[in-house]
PDB file of C-alpha atoms in Angstrom:
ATOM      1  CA  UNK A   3     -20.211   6.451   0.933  1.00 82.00           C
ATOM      2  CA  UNK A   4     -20.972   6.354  -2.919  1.00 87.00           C
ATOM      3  CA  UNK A   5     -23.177   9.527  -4.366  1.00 92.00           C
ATOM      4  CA  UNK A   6     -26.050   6.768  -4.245  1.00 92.00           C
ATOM      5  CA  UNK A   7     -25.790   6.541  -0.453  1.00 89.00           C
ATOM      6  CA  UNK A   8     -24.043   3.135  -0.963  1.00 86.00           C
ATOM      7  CA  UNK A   9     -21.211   2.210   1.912  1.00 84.00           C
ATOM      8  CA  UNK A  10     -17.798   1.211   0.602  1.00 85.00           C
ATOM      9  CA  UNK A  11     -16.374  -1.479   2.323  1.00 87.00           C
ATOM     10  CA  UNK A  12     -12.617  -3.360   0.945  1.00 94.00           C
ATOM     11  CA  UNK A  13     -12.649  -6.194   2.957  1.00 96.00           C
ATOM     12  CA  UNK A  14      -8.659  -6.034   3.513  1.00 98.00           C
ATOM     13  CA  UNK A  15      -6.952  -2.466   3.652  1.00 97.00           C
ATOM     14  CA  UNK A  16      -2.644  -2.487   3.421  1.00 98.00           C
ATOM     15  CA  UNK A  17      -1.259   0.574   4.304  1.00 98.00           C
ATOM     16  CA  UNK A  18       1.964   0.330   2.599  1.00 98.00           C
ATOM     17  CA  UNK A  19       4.852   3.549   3.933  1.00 98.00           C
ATOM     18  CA  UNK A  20       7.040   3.973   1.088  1.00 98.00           C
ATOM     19  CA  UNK A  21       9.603   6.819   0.465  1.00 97.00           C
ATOM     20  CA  UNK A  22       8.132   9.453  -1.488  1.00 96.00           C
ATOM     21  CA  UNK A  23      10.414  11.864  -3.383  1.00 95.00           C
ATOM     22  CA  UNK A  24       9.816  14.253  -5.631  1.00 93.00           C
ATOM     23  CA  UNK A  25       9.130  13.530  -9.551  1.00 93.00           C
ATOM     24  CA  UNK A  26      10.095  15.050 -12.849  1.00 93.00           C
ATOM     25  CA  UNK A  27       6.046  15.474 -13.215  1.00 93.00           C
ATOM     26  CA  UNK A  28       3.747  18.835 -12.487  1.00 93.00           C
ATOM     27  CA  UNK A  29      -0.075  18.954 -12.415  1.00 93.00           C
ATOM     28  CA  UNK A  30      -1.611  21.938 -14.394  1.00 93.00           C
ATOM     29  CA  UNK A  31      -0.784  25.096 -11.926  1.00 95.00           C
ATOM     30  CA  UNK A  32       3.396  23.898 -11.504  1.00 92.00           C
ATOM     31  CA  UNK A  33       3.009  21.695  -8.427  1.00 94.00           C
ATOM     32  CA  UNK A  34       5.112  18.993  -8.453  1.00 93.00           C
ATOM     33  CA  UNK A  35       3.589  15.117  -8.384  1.00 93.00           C
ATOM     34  CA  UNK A  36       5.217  13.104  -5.893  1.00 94.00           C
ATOM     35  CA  UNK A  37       6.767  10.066  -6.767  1.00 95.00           C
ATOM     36  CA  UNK A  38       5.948   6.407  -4.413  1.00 96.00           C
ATOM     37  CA  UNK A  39       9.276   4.263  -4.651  1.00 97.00           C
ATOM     38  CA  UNK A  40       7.298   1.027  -4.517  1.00 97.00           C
ATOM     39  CA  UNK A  41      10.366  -1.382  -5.073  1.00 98.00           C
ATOM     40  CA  UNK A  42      12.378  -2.379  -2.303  1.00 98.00           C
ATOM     41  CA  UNK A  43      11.059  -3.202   1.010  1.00 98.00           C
ATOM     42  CA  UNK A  44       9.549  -1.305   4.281  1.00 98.00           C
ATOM     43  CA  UNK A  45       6.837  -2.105   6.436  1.00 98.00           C
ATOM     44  CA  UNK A  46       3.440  -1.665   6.065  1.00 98.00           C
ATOM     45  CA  UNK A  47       0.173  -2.907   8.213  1.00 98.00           C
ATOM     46  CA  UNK A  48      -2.580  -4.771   6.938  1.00 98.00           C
ATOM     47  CA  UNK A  49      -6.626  -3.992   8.463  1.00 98.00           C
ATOM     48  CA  UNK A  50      -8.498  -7.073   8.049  1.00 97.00           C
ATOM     49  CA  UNK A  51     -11.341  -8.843  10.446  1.00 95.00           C
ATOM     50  CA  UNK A  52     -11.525  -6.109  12.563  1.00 95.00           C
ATOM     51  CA  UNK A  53      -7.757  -6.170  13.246  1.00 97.00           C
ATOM     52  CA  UNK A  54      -4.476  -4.936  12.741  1.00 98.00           C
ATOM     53  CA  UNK A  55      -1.674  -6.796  11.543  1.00 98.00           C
ATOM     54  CA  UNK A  56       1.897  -4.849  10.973  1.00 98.00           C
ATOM     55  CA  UNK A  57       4.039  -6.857   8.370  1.00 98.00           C
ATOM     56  CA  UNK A  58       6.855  -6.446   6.028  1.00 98.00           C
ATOM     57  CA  UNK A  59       6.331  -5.422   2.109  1.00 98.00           C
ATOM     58  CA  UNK A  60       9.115  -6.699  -0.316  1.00 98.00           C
ATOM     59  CA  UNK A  61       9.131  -6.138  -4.164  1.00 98.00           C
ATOM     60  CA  UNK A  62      12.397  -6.885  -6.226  1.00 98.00           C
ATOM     61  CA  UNK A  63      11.986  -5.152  -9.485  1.00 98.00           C
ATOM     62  CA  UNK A  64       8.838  -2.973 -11.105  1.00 97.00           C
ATOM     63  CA  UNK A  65       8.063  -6.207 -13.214  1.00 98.00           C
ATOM     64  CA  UNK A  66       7.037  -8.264 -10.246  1.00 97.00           C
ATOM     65  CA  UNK A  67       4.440  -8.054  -7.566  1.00 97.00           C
ATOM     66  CA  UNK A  68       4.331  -7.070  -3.911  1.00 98.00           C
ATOM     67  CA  UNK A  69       4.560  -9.514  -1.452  1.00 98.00           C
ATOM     68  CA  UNK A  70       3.449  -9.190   2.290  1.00 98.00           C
ATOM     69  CA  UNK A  71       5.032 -11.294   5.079  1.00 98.00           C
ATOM     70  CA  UNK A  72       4.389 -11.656   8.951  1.00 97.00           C
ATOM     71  CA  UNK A  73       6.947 -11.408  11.583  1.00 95.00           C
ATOM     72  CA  UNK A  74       7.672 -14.802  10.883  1.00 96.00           C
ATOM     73  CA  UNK A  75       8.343 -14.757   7.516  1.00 96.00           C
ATOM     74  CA  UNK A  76       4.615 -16.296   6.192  1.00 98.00           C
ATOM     75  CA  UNK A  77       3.144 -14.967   3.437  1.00 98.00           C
ATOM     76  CA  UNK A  78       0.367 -12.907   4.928  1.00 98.00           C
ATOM     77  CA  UNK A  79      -3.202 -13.709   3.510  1.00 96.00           C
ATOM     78  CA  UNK A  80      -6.055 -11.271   2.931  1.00 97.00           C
ATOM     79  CA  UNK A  81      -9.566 -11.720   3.078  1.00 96.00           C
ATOM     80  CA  UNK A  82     -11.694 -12.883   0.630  1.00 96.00           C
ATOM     81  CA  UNK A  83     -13.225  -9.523  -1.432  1.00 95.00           C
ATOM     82  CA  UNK A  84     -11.480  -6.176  -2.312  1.00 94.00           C
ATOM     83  CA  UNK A  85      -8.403  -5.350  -1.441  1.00 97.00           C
ATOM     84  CA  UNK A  86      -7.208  -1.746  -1.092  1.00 97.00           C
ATOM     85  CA  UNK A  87      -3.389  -0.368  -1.080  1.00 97.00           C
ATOM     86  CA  UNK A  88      -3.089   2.585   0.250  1.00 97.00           C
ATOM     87  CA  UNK A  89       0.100   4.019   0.007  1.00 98.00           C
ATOM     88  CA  UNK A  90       1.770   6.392   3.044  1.00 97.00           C
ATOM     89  CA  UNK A  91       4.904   8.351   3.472  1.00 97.00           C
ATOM     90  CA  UNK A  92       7.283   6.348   5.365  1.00 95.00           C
TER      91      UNK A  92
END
């Protein structure tokens, strides 16, 4: 919910497990900032329609996007709308 009382509502969600390491970077009291490796490739499951879908994440280099594959190799599709990456510790 928004502070207006509005519902929030991405019409695709990925949930995208990366590896997380640690960072050269610290927030304001010394704690360290983790770092999401989001190059390479893992797995990573996509909510959409009311269902799940578990599918493969592959990106080559930090220059180029992240694309999402079925089991099959197919370029999964989202829905139409917002989508949201959330990012989780593999």
């Amino acid at each position: 919910m928004t502070a207006d009382g509005a519902r929030v509502a991405p019409a695709t969600v990925v949930v995208q497990y990366v590896r997380v390491r640690t960072s050269r970077f610290h927030d304001g009291r010394g704690n360290n900032s983790p770092y999401s490796e989001t190059v390479g490739s893992g797995k990573a499951r996509v909510l959409r329609d009311g269902r799940v879908f578990d599918v493969a994440w592959r990106r080559a280099s930090a220059a180029q996007g992240t694309e999402f594959t079925t089991a099959d190799g197919r370029p999964m599709t989202f829905a139409q709308g917002q989508v949201w990456i959330v990012l989780a510790k593999a």
